[in-house]
mmCIF file of C-alpha atoms in Angstrom:
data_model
loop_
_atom_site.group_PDB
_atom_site.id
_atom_site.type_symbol
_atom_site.label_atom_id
_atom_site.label_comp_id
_atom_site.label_asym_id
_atom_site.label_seq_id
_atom_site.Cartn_x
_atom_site.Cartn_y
_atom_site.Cartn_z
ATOM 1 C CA UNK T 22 -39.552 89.511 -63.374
ATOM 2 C CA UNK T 23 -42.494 92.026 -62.589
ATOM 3 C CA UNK T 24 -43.941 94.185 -63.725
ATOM 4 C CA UNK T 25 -45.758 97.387 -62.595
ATOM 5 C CA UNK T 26 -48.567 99.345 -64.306
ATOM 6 C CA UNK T 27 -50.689 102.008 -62.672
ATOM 7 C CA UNK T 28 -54.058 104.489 -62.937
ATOM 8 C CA UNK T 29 -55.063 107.135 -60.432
ATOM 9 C CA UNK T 30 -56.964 104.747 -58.566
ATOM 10 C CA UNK T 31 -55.474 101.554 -58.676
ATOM 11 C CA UNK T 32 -51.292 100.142 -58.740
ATOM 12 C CA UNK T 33 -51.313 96.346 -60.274
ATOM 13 C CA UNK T 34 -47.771 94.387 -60.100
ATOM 14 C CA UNK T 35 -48.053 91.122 -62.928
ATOM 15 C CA UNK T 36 -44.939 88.852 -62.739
ATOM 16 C CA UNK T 37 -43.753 87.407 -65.919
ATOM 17 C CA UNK T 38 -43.831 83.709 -64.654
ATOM 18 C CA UNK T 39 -47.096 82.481 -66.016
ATOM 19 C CA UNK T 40 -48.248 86.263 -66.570
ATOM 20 C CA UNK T 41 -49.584 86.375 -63.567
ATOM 21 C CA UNK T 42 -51.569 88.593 -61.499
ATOM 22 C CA UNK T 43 -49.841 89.567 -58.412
ATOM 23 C CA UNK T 44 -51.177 92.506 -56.705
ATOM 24 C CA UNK T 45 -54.437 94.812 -57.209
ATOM 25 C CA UNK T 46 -53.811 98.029 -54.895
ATOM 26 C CA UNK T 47 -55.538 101.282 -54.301
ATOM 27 C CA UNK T 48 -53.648 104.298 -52.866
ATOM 28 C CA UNK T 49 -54.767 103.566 -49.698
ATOM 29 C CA UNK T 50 -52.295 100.757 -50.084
ATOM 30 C CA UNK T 51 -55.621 98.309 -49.562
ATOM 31 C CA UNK T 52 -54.497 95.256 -51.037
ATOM 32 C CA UNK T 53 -57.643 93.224 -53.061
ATOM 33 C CA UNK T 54 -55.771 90.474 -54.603
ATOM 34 C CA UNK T 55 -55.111 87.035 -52.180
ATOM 35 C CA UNK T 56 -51.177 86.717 -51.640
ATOM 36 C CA UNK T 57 -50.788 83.228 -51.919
ATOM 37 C CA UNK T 58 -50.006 80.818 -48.762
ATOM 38 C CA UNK T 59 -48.586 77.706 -49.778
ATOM 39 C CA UNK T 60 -50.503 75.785 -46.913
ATOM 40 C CA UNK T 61 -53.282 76.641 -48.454
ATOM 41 C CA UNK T 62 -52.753 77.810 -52.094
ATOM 42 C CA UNK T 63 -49.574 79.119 -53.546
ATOM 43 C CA UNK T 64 -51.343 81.432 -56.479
ATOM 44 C CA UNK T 65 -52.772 84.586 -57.240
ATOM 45 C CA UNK T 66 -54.509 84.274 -60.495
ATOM 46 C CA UNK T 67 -53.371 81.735 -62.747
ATOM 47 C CA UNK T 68 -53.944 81.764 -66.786
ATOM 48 C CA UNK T 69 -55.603 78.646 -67.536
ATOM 49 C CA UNK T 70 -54.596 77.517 -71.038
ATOM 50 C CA UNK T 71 -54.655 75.363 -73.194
ATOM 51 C CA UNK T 72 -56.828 73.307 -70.418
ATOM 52 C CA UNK T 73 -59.384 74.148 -68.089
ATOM 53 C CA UNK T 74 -59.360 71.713 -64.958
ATOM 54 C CA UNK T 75 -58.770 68.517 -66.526
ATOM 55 C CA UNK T 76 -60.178 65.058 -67.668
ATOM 56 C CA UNK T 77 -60.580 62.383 -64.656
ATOM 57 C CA UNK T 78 -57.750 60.064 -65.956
ATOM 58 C CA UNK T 79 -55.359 63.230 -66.129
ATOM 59 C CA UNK T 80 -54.855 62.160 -70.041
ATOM 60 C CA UNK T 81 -56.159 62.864 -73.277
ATOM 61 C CA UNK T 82 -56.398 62.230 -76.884
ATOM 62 C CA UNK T 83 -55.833 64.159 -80.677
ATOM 63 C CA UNK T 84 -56.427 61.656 -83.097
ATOM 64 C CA UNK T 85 -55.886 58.898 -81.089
ATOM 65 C CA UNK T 86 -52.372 59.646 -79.824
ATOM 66 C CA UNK T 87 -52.561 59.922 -76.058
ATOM 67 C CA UNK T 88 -51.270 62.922 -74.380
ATOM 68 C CA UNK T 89 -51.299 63.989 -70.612
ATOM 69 C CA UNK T 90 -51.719 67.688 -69.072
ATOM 70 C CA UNK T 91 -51.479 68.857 -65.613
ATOM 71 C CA UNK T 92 -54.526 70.663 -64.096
ATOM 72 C CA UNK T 93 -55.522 73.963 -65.742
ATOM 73 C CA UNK T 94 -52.291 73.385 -68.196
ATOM 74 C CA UNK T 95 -49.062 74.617 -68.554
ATOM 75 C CA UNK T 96 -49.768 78.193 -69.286
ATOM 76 C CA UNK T 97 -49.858 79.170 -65.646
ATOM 77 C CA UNK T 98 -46.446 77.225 -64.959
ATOM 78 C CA UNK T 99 -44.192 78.977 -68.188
ATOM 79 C CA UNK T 100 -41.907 82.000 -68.494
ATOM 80 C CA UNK T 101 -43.558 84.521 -70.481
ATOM 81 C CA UNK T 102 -41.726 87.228 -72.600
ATOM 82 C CA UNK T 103 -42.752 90.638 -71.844
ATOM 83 C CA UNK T 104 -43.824 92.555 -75.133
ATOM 84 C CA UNK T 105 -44.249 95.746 -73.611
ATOM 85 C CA UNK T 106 -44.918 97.784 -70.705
ATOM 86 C CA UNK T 107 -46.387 101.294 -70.090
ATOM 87 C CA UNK T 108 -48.183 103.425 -67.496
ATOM 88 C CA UNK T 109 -51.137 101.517 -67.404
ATOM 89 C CA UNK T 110 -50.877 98.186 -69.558
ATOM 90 C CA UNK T 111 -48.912 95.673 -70.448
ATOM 91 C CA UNK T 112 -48.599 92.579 -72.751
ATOM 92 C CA UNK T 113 -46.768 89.415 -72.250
ATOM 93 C CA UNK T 114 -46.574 86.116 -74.960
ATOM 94 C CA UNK T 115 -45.887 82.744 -74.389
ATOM 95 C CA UNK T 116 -45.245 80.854 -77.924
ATOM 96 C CA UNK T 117 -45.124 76.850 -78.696
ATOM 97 C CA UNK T 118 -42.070 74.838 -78.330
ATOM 98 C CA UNK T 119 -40.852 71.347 -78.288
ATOM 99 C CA UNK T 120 -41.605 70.960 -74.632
ATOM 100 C CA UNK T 121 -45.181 72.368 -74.954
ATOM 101 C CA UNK T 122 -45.642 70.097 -78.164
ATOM 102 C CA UNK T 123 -44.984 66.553 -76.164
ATOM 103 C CA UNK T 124 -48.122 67.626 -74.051
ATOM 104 C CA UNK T 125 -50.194 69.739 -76.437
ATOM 105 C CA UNK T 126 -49.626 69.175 -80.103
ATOM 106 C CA UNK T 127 -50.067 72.232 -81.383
ATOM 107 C CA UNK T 128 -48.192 75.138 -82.500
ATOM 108 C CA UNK T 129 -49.783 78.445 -81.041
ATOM 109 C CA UNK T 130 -49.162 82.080 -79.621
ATOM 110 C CA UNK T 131 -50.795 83.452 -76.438
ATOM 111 C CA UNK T 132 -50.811 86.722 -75.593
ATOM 112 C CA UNK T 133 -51.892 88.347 -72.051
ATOM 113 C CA UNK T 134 -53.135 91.686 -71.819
ATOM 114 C CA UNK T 135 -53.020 94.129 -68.704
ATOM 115 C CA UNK T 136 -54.842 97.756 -69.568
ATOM 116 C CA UNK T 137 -55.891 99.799 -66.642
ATOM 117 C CA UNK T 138 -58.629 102.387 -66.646
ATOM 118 C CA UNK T 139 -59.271 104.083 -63.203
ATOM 119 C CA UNK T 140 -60.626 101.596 -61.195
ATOM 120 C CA UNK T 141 -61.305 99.175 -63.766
ATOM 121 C CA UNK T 142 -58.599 96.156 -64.788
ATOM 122 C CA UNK T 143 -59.166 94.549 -67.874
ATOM 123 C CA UNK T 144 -57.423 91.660 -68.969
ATOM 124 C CA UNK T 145 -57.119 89.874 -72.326
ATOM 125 C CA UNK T 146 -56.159 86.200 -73.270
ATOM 126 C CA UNK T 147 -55.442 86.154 -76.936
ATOM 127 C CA UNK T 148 -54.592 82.335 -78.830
ATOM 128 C CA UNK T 149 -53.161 82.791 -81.931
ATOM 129 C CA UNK T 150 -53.549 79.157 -84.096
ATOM 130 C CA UNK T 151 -50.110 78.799 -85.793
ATOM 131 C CA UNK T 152 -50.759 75.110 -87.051
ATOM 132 C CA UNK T 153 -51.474 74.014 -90.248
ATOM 133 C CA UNK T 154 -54.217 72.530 -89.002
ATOM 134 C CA UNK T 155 -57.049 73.583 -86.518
ATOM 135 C CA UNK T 156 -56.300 73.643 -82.803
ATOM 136 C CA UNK T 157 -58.590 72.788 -79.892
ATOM 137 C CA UNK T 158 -58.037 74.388 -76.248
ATOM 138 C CA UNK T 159 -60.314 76.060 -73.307
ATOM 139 C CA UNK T 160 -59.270 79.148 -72.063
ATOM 140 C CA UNK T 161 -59.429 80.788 -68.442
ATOM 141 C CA UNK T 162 -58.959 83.203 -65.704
ATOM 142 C CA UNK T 163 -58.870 82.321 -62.167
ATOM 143 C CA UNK T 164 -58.312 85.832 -60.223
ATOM 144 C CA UNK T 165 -58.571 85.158 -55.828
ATOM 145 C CA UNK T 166 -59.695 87.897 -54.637
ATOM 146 C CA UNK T 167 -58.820 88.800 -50.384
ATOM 147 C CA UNK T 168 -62.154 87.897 -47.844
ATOM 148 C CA UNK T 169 -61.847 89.825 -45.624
ATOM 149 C CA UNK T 170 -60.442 92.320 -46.975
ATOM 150 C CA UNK T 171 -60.053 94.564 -43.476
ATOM 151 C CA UNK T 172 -58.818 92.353 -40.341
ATOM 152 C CA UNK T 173 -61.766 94.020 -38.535
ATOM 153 C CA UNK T 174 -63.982 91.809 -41.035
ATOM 154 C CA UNK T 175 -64.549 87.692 -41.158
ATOM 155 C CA UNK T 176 -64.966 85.382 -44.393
ATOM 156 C CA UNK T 177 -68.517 85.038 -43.520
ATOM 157 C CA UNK T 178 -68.765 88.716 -43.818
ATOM 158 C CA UNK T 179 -69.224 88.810 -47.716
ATOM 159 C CA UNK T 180 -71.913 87.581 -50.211
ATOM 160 C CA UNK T 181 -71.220 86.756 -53.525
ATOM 161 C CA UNK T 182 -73.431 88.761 -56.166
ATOM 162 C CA UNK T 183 -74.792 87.547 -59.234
ATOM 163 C CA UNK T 184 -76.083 90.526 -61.883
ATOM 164 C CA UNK T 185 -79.182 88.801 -62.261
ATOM 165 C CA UNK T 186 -81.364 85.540 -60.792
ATOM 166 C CA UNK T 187 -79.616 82.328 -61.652
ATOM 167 C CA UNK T 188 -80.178 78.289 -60.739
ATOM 168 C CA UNK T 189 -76.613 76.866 -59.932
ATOM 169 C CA UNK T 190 -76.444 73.587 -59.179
ATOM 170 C CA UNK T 191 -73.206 71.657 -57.672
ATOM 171 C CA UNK T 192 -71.938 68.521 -58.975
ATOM 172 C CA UNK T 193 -70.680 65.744 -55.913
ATOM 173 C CA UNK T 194 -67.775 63.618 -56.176
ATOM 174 C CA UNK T 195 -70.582 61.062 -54.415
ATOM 175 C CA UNK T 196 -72.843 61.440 -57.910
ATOM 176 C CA UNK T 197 -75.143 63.715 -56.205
ATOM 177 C CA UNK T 198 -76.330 67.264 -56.678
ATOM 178 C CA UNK T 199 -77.221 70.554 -54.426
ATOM 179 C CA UNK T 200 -78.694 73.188 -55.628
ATOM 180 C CA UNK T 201 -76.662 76.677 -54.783
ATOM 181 C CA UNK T 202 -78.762 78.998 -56.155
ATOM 182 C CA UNK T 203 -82.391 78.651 -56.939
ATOM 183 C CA UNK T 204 -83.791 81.527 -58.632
ATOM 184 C CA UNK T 205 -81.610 84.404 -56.506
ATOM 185 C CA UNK T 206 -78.876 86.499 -57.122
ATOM 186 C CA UNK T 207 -77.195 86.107 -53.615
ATOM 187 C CA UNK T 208 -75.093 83.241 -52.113
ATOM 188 C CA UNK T 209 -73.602 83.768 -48.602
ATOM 189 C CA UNK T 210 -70.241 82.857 -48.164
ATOM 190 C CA UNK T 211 -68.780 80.469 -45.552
ATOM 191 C CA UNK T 212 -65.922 77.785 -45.903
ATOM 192 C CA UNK T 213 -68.539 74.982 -45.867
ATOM 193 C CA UNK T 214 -69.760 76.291 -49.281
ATOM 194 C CA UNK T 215 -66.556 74.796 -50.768
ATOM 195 C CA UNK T 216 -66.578 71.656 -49.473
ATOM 196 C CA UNK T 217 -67.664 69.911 -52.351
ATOM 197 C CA UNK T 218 -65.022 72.163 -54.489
ATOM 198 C CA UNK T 219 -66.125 74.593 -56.996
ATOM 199 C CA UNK T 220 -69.603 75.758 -58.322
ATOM 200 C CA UNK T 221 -70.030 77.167 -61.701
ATOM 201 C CA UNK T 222 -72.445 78.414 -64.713
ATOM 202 C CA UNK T 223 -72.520 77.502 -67.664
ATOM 203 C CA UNK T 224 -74.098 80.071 -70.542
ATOM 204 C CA UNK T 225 -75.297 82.186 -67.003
ATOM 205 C CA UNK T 226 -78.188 85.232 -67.189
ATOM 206 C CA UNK T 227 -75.963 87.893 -65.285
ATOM 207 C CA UNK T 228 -72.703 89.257 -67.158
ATOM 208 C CA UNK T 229 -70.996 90.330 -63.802
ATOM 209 C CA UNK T 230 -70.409 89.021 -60.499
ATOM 210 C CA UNK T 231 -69.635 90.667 -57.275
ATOM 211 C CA UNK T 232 -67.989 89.607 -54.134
ATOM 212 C CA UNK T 233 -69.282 91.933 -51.451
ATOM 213 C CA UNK T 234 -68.615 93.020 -47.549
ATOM 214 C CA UNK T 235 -71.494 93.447 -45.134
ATOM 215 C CA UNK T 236 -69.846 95.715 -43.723
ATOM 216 C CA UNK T 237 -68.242 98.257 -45.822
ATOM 217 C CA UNK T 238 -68.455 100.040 -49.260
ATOM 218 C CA UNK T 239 -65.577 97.096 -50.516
ATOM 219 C CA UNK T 240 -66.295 95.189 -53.427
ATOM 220 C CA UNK T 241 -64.823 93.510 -56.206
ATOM 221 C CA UNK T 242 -67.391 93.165 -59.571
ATOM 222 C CA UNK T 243 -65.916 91.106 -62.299
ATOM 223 C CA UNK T 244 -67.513 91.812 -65.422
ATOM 224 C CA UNK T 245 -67.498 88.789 -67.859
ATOM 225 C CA UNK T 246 -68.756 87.465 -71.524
ATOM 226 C CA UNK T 247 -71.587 85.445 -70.121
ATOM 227 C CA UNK T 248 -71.662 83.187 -73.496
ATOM 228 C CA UNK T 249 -68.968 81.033 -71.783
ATOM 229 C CA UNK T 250 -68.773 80.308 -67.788
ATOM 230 C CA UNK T 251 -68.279 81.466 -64.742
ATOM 231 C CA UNK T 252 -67.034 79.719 -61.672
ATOM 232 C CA UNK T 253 -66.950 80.328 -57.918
ATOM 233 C CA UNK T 254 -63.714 78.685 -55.450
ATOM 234 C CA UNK T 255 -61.548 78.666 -52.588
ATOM 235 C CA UNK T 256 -59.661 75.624 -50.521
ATOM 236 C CA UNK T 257 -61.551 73.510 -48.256
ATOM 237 C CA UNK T 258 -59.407 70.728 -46.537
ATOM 238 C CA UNK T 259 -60.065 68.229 -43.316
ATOM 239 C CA UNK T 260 -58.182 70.353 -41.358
ATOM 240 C CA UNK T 261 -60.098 72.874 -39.904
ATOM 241 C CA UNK T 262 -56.691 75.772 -38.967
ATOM 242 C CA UNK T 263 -56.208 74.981 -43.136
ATOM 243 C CA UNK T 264 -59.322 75.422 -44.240
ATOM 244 C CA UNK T 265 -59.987 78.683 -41.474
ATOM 245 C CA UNK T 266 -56.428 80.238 -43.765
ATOM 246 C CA UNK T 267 -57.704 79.909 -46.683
ATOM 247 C CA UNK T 268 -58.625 83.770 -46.611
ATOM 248 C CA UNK T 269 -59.902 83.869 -50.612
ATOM 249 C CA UNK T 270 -62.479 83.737 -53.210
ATOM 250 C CA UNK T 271 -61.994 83.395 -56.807
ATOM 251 C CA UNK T 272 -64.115 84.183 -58.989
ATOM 252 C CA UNK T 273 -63.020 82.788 -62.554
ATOM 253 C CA UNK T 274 -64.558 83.126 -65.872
ATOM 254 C CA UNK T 275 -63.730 80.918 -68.855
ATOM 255 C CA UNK T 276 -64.587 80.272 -72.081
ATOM 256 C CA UNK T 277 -66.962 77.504 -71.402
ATOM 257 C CA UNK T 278 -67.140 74.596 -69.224
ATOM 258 C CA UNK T 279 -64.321 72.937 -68.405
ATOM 259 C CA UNK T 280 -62.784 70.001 -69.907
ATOM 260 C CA UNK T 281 -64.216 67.589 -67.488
ATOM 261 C CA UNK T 282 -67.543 68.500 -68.663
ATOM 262 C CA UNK T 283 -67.690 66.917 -71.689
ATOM 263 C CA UNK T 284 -66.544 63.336 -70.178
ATOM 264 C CA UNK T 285 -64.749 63.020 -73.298
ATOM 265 C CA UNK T 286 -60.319 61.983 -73.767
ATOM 266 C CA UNK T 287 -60.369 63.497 -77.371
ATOM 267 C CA UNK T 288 -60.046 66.866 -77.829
ATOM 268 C CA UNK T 289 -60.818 67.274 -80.688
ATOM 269 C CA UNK T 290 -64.536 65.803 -79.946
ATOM 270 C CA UNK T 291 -65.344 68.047 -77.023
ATOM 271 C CA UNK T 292 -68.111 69.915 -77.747
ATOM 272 C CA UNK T 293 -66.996 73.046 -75.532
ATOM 273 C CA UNK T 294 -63.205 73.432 -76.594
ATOM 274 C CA UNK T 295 -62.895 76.288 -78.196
ATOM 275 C CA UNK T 296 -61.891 75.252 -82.041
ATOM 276 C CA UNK T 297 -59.703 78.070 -84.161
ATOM 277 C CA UNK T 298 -58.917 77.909 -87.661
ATOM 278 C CA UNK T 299 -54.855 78.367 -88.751
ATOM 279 C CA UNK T 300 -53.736 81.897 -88.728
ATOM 280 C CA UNK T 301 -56.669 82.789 -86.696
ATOM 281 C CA UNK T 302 -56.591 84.408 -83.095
ATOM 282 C CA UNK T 303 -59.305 84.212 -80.273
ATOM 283 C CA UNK T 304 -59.838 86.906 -78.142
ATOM 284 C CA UNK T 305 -61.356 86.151 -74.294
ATOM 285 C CA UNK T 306 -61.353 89.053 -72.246
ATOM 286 C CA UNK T 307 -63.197 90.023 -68.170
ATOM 287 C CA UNK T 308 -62.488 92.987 -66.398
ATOM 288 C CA UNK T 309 -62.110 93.316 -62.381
ATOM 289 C CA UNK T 310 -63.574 96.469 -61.150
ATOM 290 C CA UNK T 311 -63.204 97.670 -57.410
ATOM 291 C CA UNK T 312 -64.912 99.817 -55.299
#
């Protein structure tokens, strides 16, 4: 089911199936949001809960008991309820149940949050512990924004935009690194920068980034808590017509770095999980602004 809220600048349509993101219009019927291909990637903007990425054996531990996720978690593959919906927001919950517990053992509430204000989208992830115990999860968004976003335009038109100077250096499957960033605030874009799959910050200077056209007065700025991290993406494959398709960036922040990280199978020992106490609720918001 979707669902459609609206300002006087923007139209956003969410679908209930993973509360997801499915369209960021203006009234010029300019469309910012990527529309999913499934050659290349079949989403728009995922919720990314209670995992972010995953560990390298696909499997992990509470207390010893061994438990297995997919990538990113189920979150972005469950049927949301829809709370409520009005002009220009709208809420959606996903609850615990005995499917969710034989992969995640714990009993929780998540609530996503749509509220439009003119050209500004903010949206809010909200975990609600309802254990008996404390829970352990990371938290995420993973918006793909369109490049181009006018056919007259290429993907190597636009430059990703940091708020401020940052050093961002890339992990290789191979055990080596490349630095991205060294000291600036501007990384060209170009299919070969995602090669070696995503780049990301942890704990970064700027509290925004920007993906921006060359050409035009376009831009997306996604404004972001820069306590936790953000991360920069799009598909690379072999094939060059696949790759060449893959007409996207996404620029996702999170609540810290991602599981992976902490090269650690128990969850309860990773040092960036996100730890909540029962009865409590944490709160991770960002906010897409365009033009």
């Amino acid at each position: 089911m979707q669902t459609v809220i609206s300002s006087d600048i923007l139209k956003v349509k969410i679908d209930s199936f993973g509360a997801e993101l499915h369209s960021i219009k203006d009234y010029n019927d300019t469309e910012y949001l990527w529309q999913a291909d499934e050659r290349v990637w079949k989403r728009h903007a995922p919720v990314l809960f209670p995992f972010v990425c995953n560990t390298a054996s696909g499997k992990y531990t509470v207390e010893g008991k061994e438990y297995s996720l997919s990538n990113h978690g189920f979150a972005r593959d469950s049927e949301f309820e829809l709370l409520f919906s009005k002009e220009s927001s709208a809420e959606f919950y996903l609850g615990y149940s005995d499917d969710t517990l034989k992969r995640y053992p714990y009993k929780f509430g998540l609530y996503v949050n749509y509220a439009l204000d003119g050209g500004k989208l903010k949206i809010t992830y909200t975990a609600e512990n309802k254990d008996d115990n404390d829970i352990f999860f990371f938290i995420g968004g993973h918006p793909a924004f369109r490049c181009p976003v006018s056919p007259r335009e290429s993907f190597s038109d636009y430059t990703v935009v940091y708020e401020k100077n940052e050093r961002i250096v890339q992990s290789r499957s191979d055990g080596s690194e490349a630095a991205i960033l060294n000291d600036g605030n501007k990384i060209p874009v170009s299919h070969e920068l995602f090669a070696h799959d995503v780049f990301m910050k942890s704990r970064p200077e700027s509290s925004w980034i920007a993906l921006v056209s060359k050409s035009h007065d376009y831009k997306v700025k996604l404004h972001f808590d820069n306590k936790g991290c953000i991360a920069v993406w799009s598909s690379w494959f072999e094939d060059r017509d696949r790759t060449e398709a893959a007409q996207f960036v996404c620029l996702e922040p999170w609540s810290s770095a991602p599981v992976y990280c902490d090269n650690e199978e128990e969850l309860t020992k990773m040092p960036s999980a996100v730890r909540l106490s029962p009865s409590e609720k944490y709160a991770f918001s960002f906010t897409i602004e365009i033009g």
